[in-house]
Amino acid sequence: MTDSIQHNGEPRANALRARLSAISGLGQRTYTPTQIVVERAHGCTLWTVDGRELTDLTSGVLVANLGYNHAGFEQRYNAYCSGMPRTSYNMVTELEVQACERLVKSMRNARAEKVLWAASGSEGIQKAMWSAMHKHPERPILLATRYGFHGKKGLAGDVTGDTSPNPNVRFISFPMYEEKPKAFYEAELDALAKQYPDQIALLITEPYLGAKGSFHPPKWYHQLLQKWCNRHDIAFIFDEVQSCHGRTGNMYAFETYGVEPDLVVLGKGLASGEPAAAVVGRADLIDSLNYGEASDTFSGNPHACAAVCATFDVFEEEGIVEHCRKVAPLVREGLESLMDEFDFITAVRGEGLVFGVEMVDAEAANRCVLEAYLGEGGHGVHFLGPLAGKVLRVSPPLVITESEIEGAFSLLRQAWSRVSAIR
Ligand SMILES: Cc1ncc(COP(=O)(O)O)c(C=O)c1O
């Protein structure tokens, strides 16, 4: 049996963690020093089985953009689902038609013409890549920005990171710690075009490098990639699996960066927790896949489509994107003031309501996650385990209020003083 994470004063959570680790594979979870055991969740608050109350700064993993158990979402979702079959394989429902139409319309982008559903982000990435590859089967080369994360499965895994098991993948530079002049990135792309004339099917990138620790490029970077792709008739694929639905302060990050991708992949917040992902983009690319070539058991099922529609309803009625823009500066200021106070924080990077807080090392990062969880007087703050070893991601539900933000920062200030004292 694998030893499970245990915390003092948590009898119920400790017992559940031990039972789970005895029966469930370790690979199912990503590491976190806390392994919170949740009993209940509402808005931006999580309650543990031992009565701890935590402000959530994760949105799950950028999924619960509307917070947990949002009353308006739940009510609409249930109404859309009412009487529908759970599966609609080879059936048409009006709900699916509506979800597709709303998705395309929401993009306000001339290239957003058609939809392919998927059941997870990485499957969406795979379907977007298939679309581009089927359009030009004679072009074997696949370009991806280095250190991106597009998922672990299939082609998504092939274009993740900086090395690939797929011999046709080539990585290009993405501005990270060092931002090189435009000419550097242009020269790199031009060299590839010269080396592989008419052989490149696609270029896939993320708006910002999320999993690598929140690196947000200058706007000109994506504009340069798009222009180059257009010039060479290469499909420009924007992975918005985590940035979609308001996260960067616009409904979609392609608006934030001023580009019109040929294919956009959406996931996570698209359906507020119901497993759903989608590719939206140029009809000529999506139509290169024939009957059955992108079908599977669960994609686009009625419950997924209901969740997509209910999410749009709440975004429209409650001005979620506007709220995100309003509170985002408070989160930035809070993080920057923590950086001024604690010398173990070395950088704060981000936009909208997605930030990376880089710590001096992995030990400090893990300690910060743990101390935030332990908090004060039964109240704490919930983080995921550090990204890229030492970066804490701060991505609260977009509905977080000013007073919740103030409360979370006041707790963090107290909790992280203990980290300072240990170091
Ligand atoms: C940018 C990005 N692309 C793709 C994925 C993969 O999504 P999924 O885990 O749903 O397969 C993720 C997941 O974290 C992601 O952040």
Short mmCIF file of C-alpha atoms and ligand atoms in Angstrom, two decimals:
data_model
loop_
_atom_site.label_atom_id
_atom_site.label_comp_id
_atom_site.label_asym_id
_atom_site.label_seq_id
_atom_site.Cartn_x
_atom_site.Cartn_y
_atom_site.Cartn_z
CA MET A 1 0.00 0.00 0.00
CA THR A 2 1.22 3.53 -0.79
CA ASP A 3 1.53 5.85 2.22
CA SER A 4 -1.16 8.51 2.04
CA ILE A 5 -0.83 12.19 2.93
CA GLN A 6 -2.00 12.74 6.53
CA HIS A 7 -2.51 15.94 8.56
CA ASN A 8 -2.83 16.44 12.31
CA GLY A 9 -6.38 16.92 13.57
CA GLU A 10 -8.07 15.51 10.44
CA PRO A 11 -9.40 12.09 11.51
CA ARG A 12 -12.06 11.77 8.81
CA ALA A 13 -9.92 13.10 5.97
CA ASN A 14 -6.94 10.96 7.03
CA ALA A 15 -9.09 7.81 7.03
CA LEU A 16 -10.49 8.61 3.58
CA ARG A 17 -7.05 9.42 2.14
CA ALA A 18 -5.73 6.11 3.49
CA ARG A 19 -8.66 4.13 2.05
CA LEU A 20 -8.26 5.82 -1.34
CA SER A 21 -4.53 5.29 -1.56
CA ALA A 22 -5.10 1.60 -0.77
CA ILE A 23 -7.40 1.17 -3.75
CA SER A 24 -6.74 3.89 -6.33
CA GLY A 25 -3.69 4.34 -8.52
CA LEU A 26 -1.31 7.14 -7.59
CA GLY A 27 -1.15 8.20 -11.23
CA GLN A 28 -4.77 9.32 -11.04
CA ARG A 29 -3.83 12.44 -9.06
CA THR A 30 -1.27 15.18 -9.50
CA TYR A 31 0.81 15.79 -6.40
CA THR A 32 -0.31 18.30 -3.83
CA PRO A 33 1.01 18.47 -0.29
CA THR A 34 -2.52 19.02 1.04
CA GLN A 35 -4.81 16.49 -0.67
CA ILE A 36 -7.92 18.28 0.53
CA VAL A 37 -10.92 16.01 1.24
CA VAL A 38 -13.99 18.00 0.27
CA GLU A 39 -17.46 17.48 1.66
CA ARG A 40 -19.23 20.51 0.25
CA ALA A 41 -18.55 23.42 -2.07
CA HIS A 42 -20.36 26.65 -2.82
CA GLY A 43 -19.25 29.75 -4.71
CA CYS A 44 -15.55 30.17 -3.95
CA THR A 45 -15.63 28.16 -0.73
CA LEU A 46 -14.73 24.53 -0.06
CA TRP A 47 -15.54 22.75 3.20
CA THR A 48 -13.57 19.68 4.23
CA VAL A 49 -14.92 16.61 5.98
CA ASP A 50 -13.25 17.78 9.20
CA GLY A 51 -14.84 21.22 9.03
CA ARG A 52 -12.01 23.29 7.57
CA GLU A 53 -13.25 26.16 5.36
CA LEU A 54 -11.10 27.21 2.41
CA THR A 55 -11.22 29.95 -0.18
CA ASP A 56 -10.59 28.33 -3.53
CA LEU A 57 -7.93 29.92 -5.73
CA THR A 58 -7.97 27.12 -8.30
CA SER A 59 -11.44 26.85 -9.89
CA GLY A 60 -10.76 23.10 -9.78
CA VAL A 61 -8.17 23.36 -12.49
CA LEU A 62 -9.60 26.46 -14.23
CA VAL A 63 -12.91 24.68 -14.72
CA ALA A 64 -15.30 26.15 -12.13
CA ASN A 65 -15.20 29.68 -13.58
CA LEU A 66 -18.70 30.24 -12.14
CA GLY A 67 -17.66 28.87 -8.74
CA TYR A 68 -19.14 25.73 -7.25
CA ASN A 69 -22.87 24.93 -7.25
CA HIS A 70 -23.80 28.21 -8.89
CA ALA A 71 -27.59 28.38 -8.38
CA GLY A 72 -28.37 29.93 -11.78
CA PHE A 73 -26.17 27.45 -13.62
CA GLU A 74 -27.60 24.43 -11.80
CA GLN A 75 -31.16 25.52 -12.41
CA ARG A 76 -30.66 26.12 -16.12
CA TYR A 77 -28.58 22.99 -16.58
CA ASN A 78 -31.32 20.86 -14.99
CA ALA A 79 -33.96 22.54 -17.14
CA TYR A 80 -31.98 21.90 -20.37
CA CYS A 81 -31.35 18.26 -19.33
CA SER A 82 -34.92 17.54 -18.33
CA GLY A 83 -36.27 14.58 -20.30
CA MET A 84 -33.16 14.33 -22.49
CA PRO A 85 -31.33 11.03 -22.96
CA ARG A 86 -27.87 10.97 -21.37
CA THR A 87 -26.39 9.71 -24.60
CA SER A 88 -27.23 10.80 -28.11
CA TYR A 89 -24.82 8.77 -30.22
CA ASN A 90 -25.96 9.03 -33.83
CA MET A 91 -28.99 11.06 -32.73
CA VAL A 92 -29.63 14.74 -33.30
CA THR A 93 -31.02 16.90 -30.51
CA GLU A 94 -32.05 20.52 -30.67
CA LEU A 95 -29.86 21.09 -27.64
CA GLU A 96 -26.75 20.12 -29.61
CA VAL A 97 -27.77 22.42 -32.47
CA GLN A 98 -28.25 25.28 -29.99
CA ALA A 99 -24.94 24.62 -28.25
CA CYS A 100 -23.07 24.64 -31.60
CA GLU A 101 -24.80 27.82 -32.75
CA ARG A 102 -24.15 29.64 -29.48
CA LEU A 103 -20.54 28.57 -29.46
CA VAL A 104 -19.88 29.82 -32.99
CA LYS A 105 -21.76 33.08 -32.35
CA SER A 106 -19.90 33.71 -29.09
CA MET A 107 -16.60 33.84 -30.95
CA ARG A 108 -17.43 36.88 -33.10
CA ASN A 109 -14.70 35.67 -35.42
CA ALA A 110 -15.06 35.10 -39.15
CA ARG A 111 -13.02 31.91 -39.02
CA ALA A 112 -15.28 30.35 -36.37
CA GLU A 113 -17.60 28.50 -38.73
CA LYS A 114 -18.06 24.94 -37.47
CA VAL A 115 -17.78 22.82 -34.32
CA LEU A 116 -16.41 19.40 -33.38
CA TRP A 117 -17.16 18.19 -29.86
CA ALA A 118 -14.75 16.26 -27.66
CA ALA A 119 -14.93 14.84 -24.15
CA SER A 120 -11.62 16.25 -22.84
CA GLY A 121 -9.17 18.98 -23.74
CA SER A 122 -6.55 16.62 -25.13
CA GLU A 123 -9.14 14.92 -27.34
CA GLY A 124 -10.15 18.35 -28.62
CA ILE A 125 -6.51 19.07 -29.44
CA GLN A 126 -6.28 15.75 -31.25
CA LYS A 127 -9.40 16.52 -33.31
CA ALA A 128 -8.13 20.00 -34.22
CA MET A 129 -4.83 18.50 -35.34
CA TRP A 130 -6.60 15.75 -37.31
CA SER A 131 -8.63 18.44 -39.11
CA ALA A 132 -5.48 20.21 -40.27
CA MET A 133 -3.70 16.94 -41.09
CA HIS A 134 -6.63 15.56 -43.12
CA LYS A 135 -6.90 18.80 -45.06
CA HIS A 136 -3.29 18.35 -46.21
CA PRO A 137 -2.33 14.68 -45.88
CA GLU A 138 0.73 15.38 -48.01
CA ARG A 139 2.18 17.65 -45.28
CA PRO A 140 3.77 15.60 -42.46
CA ILE A 141 5.37 18.34 -40.32
CA LEU A 142 3.65 19.57 -37.14
CA LEU A 143 4.91 22.75 -35.41
CA ALA A 144 4.36 23.51 -31.75
CA THR A 145 5.60 26.18 -29.39
CA ARG A 146 8.21 24.80 -26.99
CA TYR A 147 7.17 24.04 -23.37
CA GLY A 148 3.47 24.17 -24.14
CA PHE A 149 1.02 21.83 -22.46
CA HIS A 150 -1.74 20.42 -24.64
CA GLY A 151 -2.59 17.27 -22.68
CA LYS A 152 -1.10 13.86 -22.07
CA LYS A 153 -2.96 11.75 -24.61
CA GLY A 154 -2.20 10.99 -28.25
CA LEU A 155 -1.19 13.84 -30.53
CA ALA A 156 -1.75 16.32 -27.67
CA GLY A 157 1.07 14.62 -25.78
CA ASP A 158 3.24 14.66 -28.93
CA VAL A 159 3.15 18.47 -29.13
CA THR A 160 3.61 19.05 -25.37
CA GLY A 161 6.96 20.01 -23.83
CA ASP A 162 10.23 20.33 -25.67
CA THR A 163 10.84 16.83 -27.02
CA SER A 164 8.45 14.51 -28.81
CA PRO A 165 8.18 10.79 -29.54
CA ASN A 166 6.65 11.85 -32.87
CA PRO A 167 9.41 12.33 -35.47
CA ASN A 168 7.31 14.87 -37.39
CA VAL A 169 7.05 17.40 -34.53
CA ARG A 170 9.27 20.51 -34.51
CA PHE A 171 9.27 23.01 -31.65
CA ILE A 172 9.63 26.78 -32.02
CA SER A 173 10.59 29.34 -29.35
CA PHE A 174 8.04 30.99 -27.06
CA PRO A 175 9.03 34.11 -25.04
CA MET A 176 9.57 33.08 -21.42
CA TYR A 177 12.10 34.62 -19.05
CA GLU A 178 13.85 36.18 -21.99
CA GLU A 179 11.92 38.01 -24.69
CA LYS A 180 13.97 38.11 -27.87
CA PRO A 181 13.36 40.66 -30.67
CA LYS A 182 10.66 39.91 -33.23
CA ALA A 183 13.31 39.21 -35.87
CA PHE A 184 14.54 36.20 -33.87
CA TYR A 185 11.15 34.47 -33.96
CA GLU A 186 10.61 35.42 -37.61
CA ALA A 187 13.98 33.99 -38.61
CA GLU A 188 13.22 30.74 -36.80
CA LEU A 189 9.90 30.37 -38.64
CA ASP A 190 11.36 31.33 -42.01
CA ALA A 191 14.12 28.75 -41.62
CA LEU A 192 11.47 26.07 -41.05
CA ALA A 193 9.46 27.20 -44.08
CA LYS A 194 12.62 26.93 -46.15
CA GLN A 195 13.58 23.54 -44.76
CA TYR A 196 10.06 22.09 -45.19
CA PRO A 197 8.48 23.82 -48.19
CA ASP A 198 4.74 22.93 -48.44
CA GLN A 199 5.26 20.21 -45.85
CA ILE A 200 3.96 21.91 -42.68
CA ALA A 201 0.34 21.09 -41.81
CA LEU A 202 -0.18 23.14 -38.66
CA LEU A 203 1.22 25.29 -35.89
CA ILE A 204 -0.25 24.81 -32.42
CA THR A 205 0.28 27.15 -29.48
CA GLU A 206 -1.24 28.23 -26.17
CA PRO A 207 -2.13 31.90 -25.59
CA TYR A 208 0.17 31.76 -22.56
CA LEU A 209 2.24 28.90 -21.21
CA GLY A 210 0.01 27.81 -18.34
CA ALA A 211 1.38 24.56 -16.98
CA LYS A 212 4.96 25.70 -17.52
CA GLY A 213 4.40 28.42 -14.92
CA SER A 214 2.37 31.27 -16.47
CA PHE A 215 4.42 32.93 -19.21
CA HIS A 216 2.31 35.50 -21.03
CA PRO A 217 3.85 36.70 -24.29
CA PRO A 218 3.65 40.19 -25.79
CA LYS A 219 0.66 40.60 -28.12
CA TRP A 220 2.87 40.86 -31.21
CA TYR A 221 4.09 37.28 -30.69
CA HIS A 222 0.82 35.53 -31.57
CA GLN A 223 0.11 38.11 -34.27
CA LEU A 224 3.46 37.24 -35.82
CA LEU A 225 2.68 33.51 -35.70
CA GLN A 226 -0.73 34.03 -37.27
CA LYS A 227 0.62 36.21 -40.07
CA TRP A 228 3.31 33.67 -40.86
CA CYS A 229 0.78 30.81 -40.86
CA ASN A 230 -1.55 32.75 -43.17
CA ARG A 231 1.31 33.49 -45.55
CA HIS A 232 2.19 29.80 -45.82
CA ASP A 233 -1.38 28.44 -45.64
CA ILE A 234 -0.57 26.61 -42.39
CA ALA A 235 -3.43 25.98 -39.94
CA PHE A 236 -2.97 28.17 -36.85
CA ILE A 237 -4.39 26.28 -33.83
CA PHE A 238 -4.97 28.18 -30.58
CA ASP A 239 -5.25 25.96 -27.51
CA GLU A 240 -7.78 27.76 -25.31
CA VAL A 241 -8.59 24.69 -23.25
CA GLN A 242 -7.79 26.64 -20.08
CA SER A 243 -8.00 30.27 -21.21
CA CYS A 244 -11.53 30.19 -22.65
CA HIS A 245 -14.60 31.67 -21.02
CA GLY A 246 -13.30 34.84 -19.49
CA ARG A 247 -10.06 33.80 -17.85
CA THR A 248 -7.87 36.49 -19.47
CA GLY A 249 -10.46 39.27 -19.07
CA ASN A 250 -12.09 38.61 -22.45
CA MET A 251 -14.43 35.78 -23.31
CA TYR A 252 -11.60 34.25 -25.37
CA ALA A 253 -7.86 34.80 -25.19
CA PHE A 254 -7.65 35.19 -28.97
CA GLU A 255 -9.46 38.50 -28.40
CA THR A 256 -6.95 39.48 -25.72
CA TYR A 257 -4.08 38.77 -28.11
CA GLY A 258 -5.73 40.25 -31.21
CA VAL A 259 -5.61 37.14 -33.43
CA GLU A 260 -8.11 35.10 -35.45
CA PRO A 261 -6.97 31.47 -35.24
CA ASP A 262 -8.03 28.93 -37.86
CA LEU A 263 -9.03 26.48 -35.12
CA VAL A 264 -9.65 27.23 -31.44
CA VAL A 265 -9.79 24.41 -28.91
CA LEU A 266 -11.94 24.96 -25.81
CA GLY A 267 -12.32 22.86 -22.67
CA LYS A 268 -12.41 23.20 -18.88
CA GLY A 269 -14.67 26.27 -18.28
CA LEU A 270 -16.66 25.65 -21.48
CA ALA A 271 -19.15 23.46 -19.59
CA SER A 272 -18.39 24.47 -15.97
CA GLY A 273 -17.36 20.98 -14.94
CA GLU A 274 -19.39 18.70 -17.19
CA PRO A 275 -16.73 16.88 -19.26
CA ALA A 276 -16.86 18.75 -22.57
CA ALA A 277 -14.41 20.23 -25.02
CA ALA A 278 -14.79 21.62 -28.52
CA VAL A 279 -12.92 22.64 -31.62
CA VAL A 280 -14.34 25.70 -33.36
CA GLY A 281 -12.93 26.95 -36.61
CA ARG A 282 -12.70 27.04 -40.37
CA ALA A 283 -15.26 24.88 -42.15
CA ASP A 284 -12.80 23.73 -44.81
CA LEU A 285 -10.52 22.29 -42.10
CA ILE A 286 -13.26 20.72 -40.00
CA ASP A 287 -14.99 19.32 -43.10
CA SER A 288 -11.83 17.49 -44.10
CA LEU A 289 -12.94 14.82 -41.59
CA ASN A 290 -15.55 12.46 -43.00
CA TYR A 291 -18.30 10.45 -41.26
CA GLY A 292 -16.92 8.72 -38.17
CA GLU A 293 -13.41 10.11 -38.36
CA ALA A 294 -13.87 12.26 -35.22
CA SER A 295 -16.80 10.51 -33.57
CA ASP A 296 -16.65 8.82 -30.19
CA THR A 297 -18.97 7.62 -27.44
CA PHE A 298 -19.37 10.66 -25.21
CA SER A 299 -18.56 13.79 -27.23
CA GLY A 300 -21.39 16.30 -27.55
CA ASN A 301 -23.82 14.32 -25.39
CA PRO A 302 -26.96 16.15 -24.22
CA HIS A 303 -25.65 16.80 -20.71
CA ALA A 304 -22.46 18.34 -22.09
CA CYS A 305 -24.49 20.52 -24.46
CA ALA A 306 -26.83 21.50 -21.62
CA ALA A 307 -23.84 22.58 -19.54
CA VAL A 308 -22.42 24.59 -22.46
CA CYS A 309 -25.75 26.43 -22.91
CA ALA A 310 -26.24 27.00 -19.17
CA THR A 311 -22.71 28.41 -18.92
CA PHE A 312 -23.42 30.88 -21.74
CA ASP A 313 -26.70 31.89 -20.05
CA VAL A 314 -24.94 32.76 -16.80
CA PHE A 315 -22.08 34.57 -18.53
CA GLU A 316 -24.56 36.72 -20.42
CA GLU A 317 -26.94 37.39 -17.53
CA GLU A 318 -24.39 38.04 -14.83
CA GLY A 319 -21.66 39.86 -16.76
CA ILE A 320 -19.02 37.36 -15.63
CA VAL A 321 -16.29 38.68 -17.95
CA GLU A 322 -16.88 42.26 -16.78
CA HIS A 323 -16.68 41.12 -13.17
CA CYS A 324 -13.42 39.31 -13.88
CA ARG A 325 -11.96 42.52 -15.33
CA LYS A 326 -13.11 44.51 -12.31
CA VAL A 327 -11.58 42.29 -9.63
CA ALA A 328 -8.45 41.18 -11.52
CA PRO A 329 -6.40 44.26 -10.47
CA LEU A 330 -7.11 43.49 -6.80
CA VAL A 331 -5.67 40.02 -7.18
CA ARG A 332 -2.61 41.37 -8.97
CA GLU A 333 -2.04 44.04 -6.29
CA GLY A 334 -2.48 41.45 -3.54
CA LEU A 335 0.08 39.13 -5.13
CA GLU A 336 2.56 41.93 -5.78
CA SER A 337 2.29 43.11 -2.19
CA LEU A 338 2.97 39.53 -0.99
CA MET A 339 6.04 39.53 -3.23
CA ASP A 340 7.22 42.78 -1.60
CA GLU A 341 6.72 41.25 1.82
CA PHE A 342 8.19 37.75 1.35
CA ASP A 343 11.57 37.28 -0.24
CA PHE A 344 10.83 33.65 -1.15
CA ILE A 345 8.49 34.97 -3.90
CA THR A 346 10.63 35.78 -6.93
CA ALA A 347 8.04 36.70 -9.59
CA VAL A 348 4.35 37.29 -10.22
CA ARG A 349 3.17 36.78 -13.82
CA GLY A 350 -0.33 36.80 -15.23
CA GLU A 351 -3.32 38.50 -16.77
CA GLY A 352 -7.06 38.52 -16.08
CA LEU A 353 -7.59 35.99 -13.30
CA VAL A 354 -4.73 33.61 -14.06
CA PHE A 355 -1.39 34.15 -12.36
CA GLY A 356 1.77 32.23 -11.64
CA VAL A 357 3.57 33.05 -8.39
CA GLU A 358 7.13 31.84 -8.72
CA MET A 359 8.91 30.81 -5.54
CA VAL A 360 12.59 30.56 -4.89
CA ASP A 361 12.49 26.75 -4.89
CA ALA A 362 10.16 23.74 -4.77
CA GLU A 363 10.44 23.44 -1.00
CA ALA A 364 9.17 26.99 -0.45
CA ALA A 365 6.40 26.46 -3.01
CA ASN A 366 5.13 23.27 -1.37
CA ARG A 367 5.40 24.83 2.09
CA CYS A 368 3.30 27.80 0.93
CA VAL A 369 0.57 25.48 -0.39
CA LEU A 370 0.52 23.59 2.91
CA GLU A 371 0.59 26.65 5.19
CA ALA A 372 -2.18 28.31 3.14
CA TYR A 373 -4.29 25.19 3.65
CA LEU A 374 -3.59 25.04 7.40
CA GLY A 375 -4.46 28.75 7.57
CA GLU A 376 -5.75 30.24 10.83
CA GLY A 377 -8.60 29.13 13.08
CA GLY A 378 -10.00 26.57 10.65
CA HIS A 379 -9.95 28.97 7.67
CA GLY A 380 -7.48 28.56 4.83
CA VAL A 381 -6.79 29.02 1.13
CA HIS A 382 -6.77 26.20 -1.41
CA PHE A 383 -4.03 25.91 -4.06
CA LEU A 384 -3.03 23.12 -6.41
CA GLY A 385 0.43 21.61 -6.04
CA PRO A 386 3.13 23.82 -7.62
CA LEU A 387 3.50 23.93 -11.39
CA ALA A 388 6.87 23.38 -13.04
CA GLY A 389 8.27 22.57 -9.58
CA LYS A 390 7.97 25.97 -7.92
CA VAL A 391 5.17 28.10 -9.36
CA LEU A 392 1.83 28.48 -7.56
CA ARG A 393 -1.09 29.04 -9.87
CA VAL A 394 -3.66 31.56 -8.75
CA SER A 395 -6.86 31.13 -10.76
CA PRO A 396 -9.91 31.77 -8.59
CA PRO A 397 -13.47 31.37 -9.87
CA LEU A 398 -14.27 34.46 -11.96
CA VAL A 399 -17.16 35.24 -9.60
CA ILE A 400 -14.86 35.85 -6.62
CA THR A 401 -15.91 38.96 -4.69
CA GLU A 402 -13.74 41.82 -3.41
CA SER A 403 -14.28 40.75 0.19
CA GLU A 404 -13.33 37.15 -0.61
CA ILE A 405 -10.13 38.42 -2.23
CA GLU A 406 -9.32 40.58 0.82
CA GLY A 407 -10.03 37.66 3.16
CA ALA A 408 -7.82 35.30 1.17
CA PHE A 409 -4.88 37.73 1.10
CA SER A 410 -5.14 38.44 4.79
CA LEU A 411 -5.00 34.68 5.47
CA LEU A 412 -2.07 34.24 3.11
CA ARG A 413 -0.13 37.04 4.81
CA GLN A 414 -0.46 35.26 8.17
CA ALA A 415 0.12 31.76 6.81
CA TRP A 416 3.18 32.66 4.74
CA SER A 417 4.80 34.47 7.69
CA ARG A 418 5.27 30.98 9.09
CA VAL A 419 7.12 30.01 5.89
CA SER A 420 9.36 33.06 6.37
CA ALA A 421 10.02 32.07 9.97
CA ILE A 422 11.10 28.53 9.00
CA ARG A 423 13.45 29.63 6.22
C1 LIG B 1 -3.79 24.48 -22.29
C2 LIG B 1 -4.27 23.08 -22.07
N1 LIG B 1 -4.48 22.29 -23.13
C3 LIG B 1 -4.93 21.04 -23.00
C4 LIG B 1 -5.17 20.50 -21.76
C5 LIG B 1 -5.64 19.08 -21.65
O1 LIG B 1 -6.95 19.02 -21.22
P1 LIG B 1 -7.55 17.66 -20.57
O2 LIG B 1 -6.85 17.46 -19.27
O3 LIG B 1 -9.01 17.96 -20.43
O4 LIG B 1 -7.27 16.57 -21.53
C6 LIG B 1 -4.96 21.28 -20.62
C7 LIG B 1 -5.20 20.72 -19.28
O5 LIG B 1 -4.72 21.18 -18.28
C8 LIG B 1 -4.50 22.60 -20.78
O6 LIG B 1 -4.27 23.39 -19.73
#
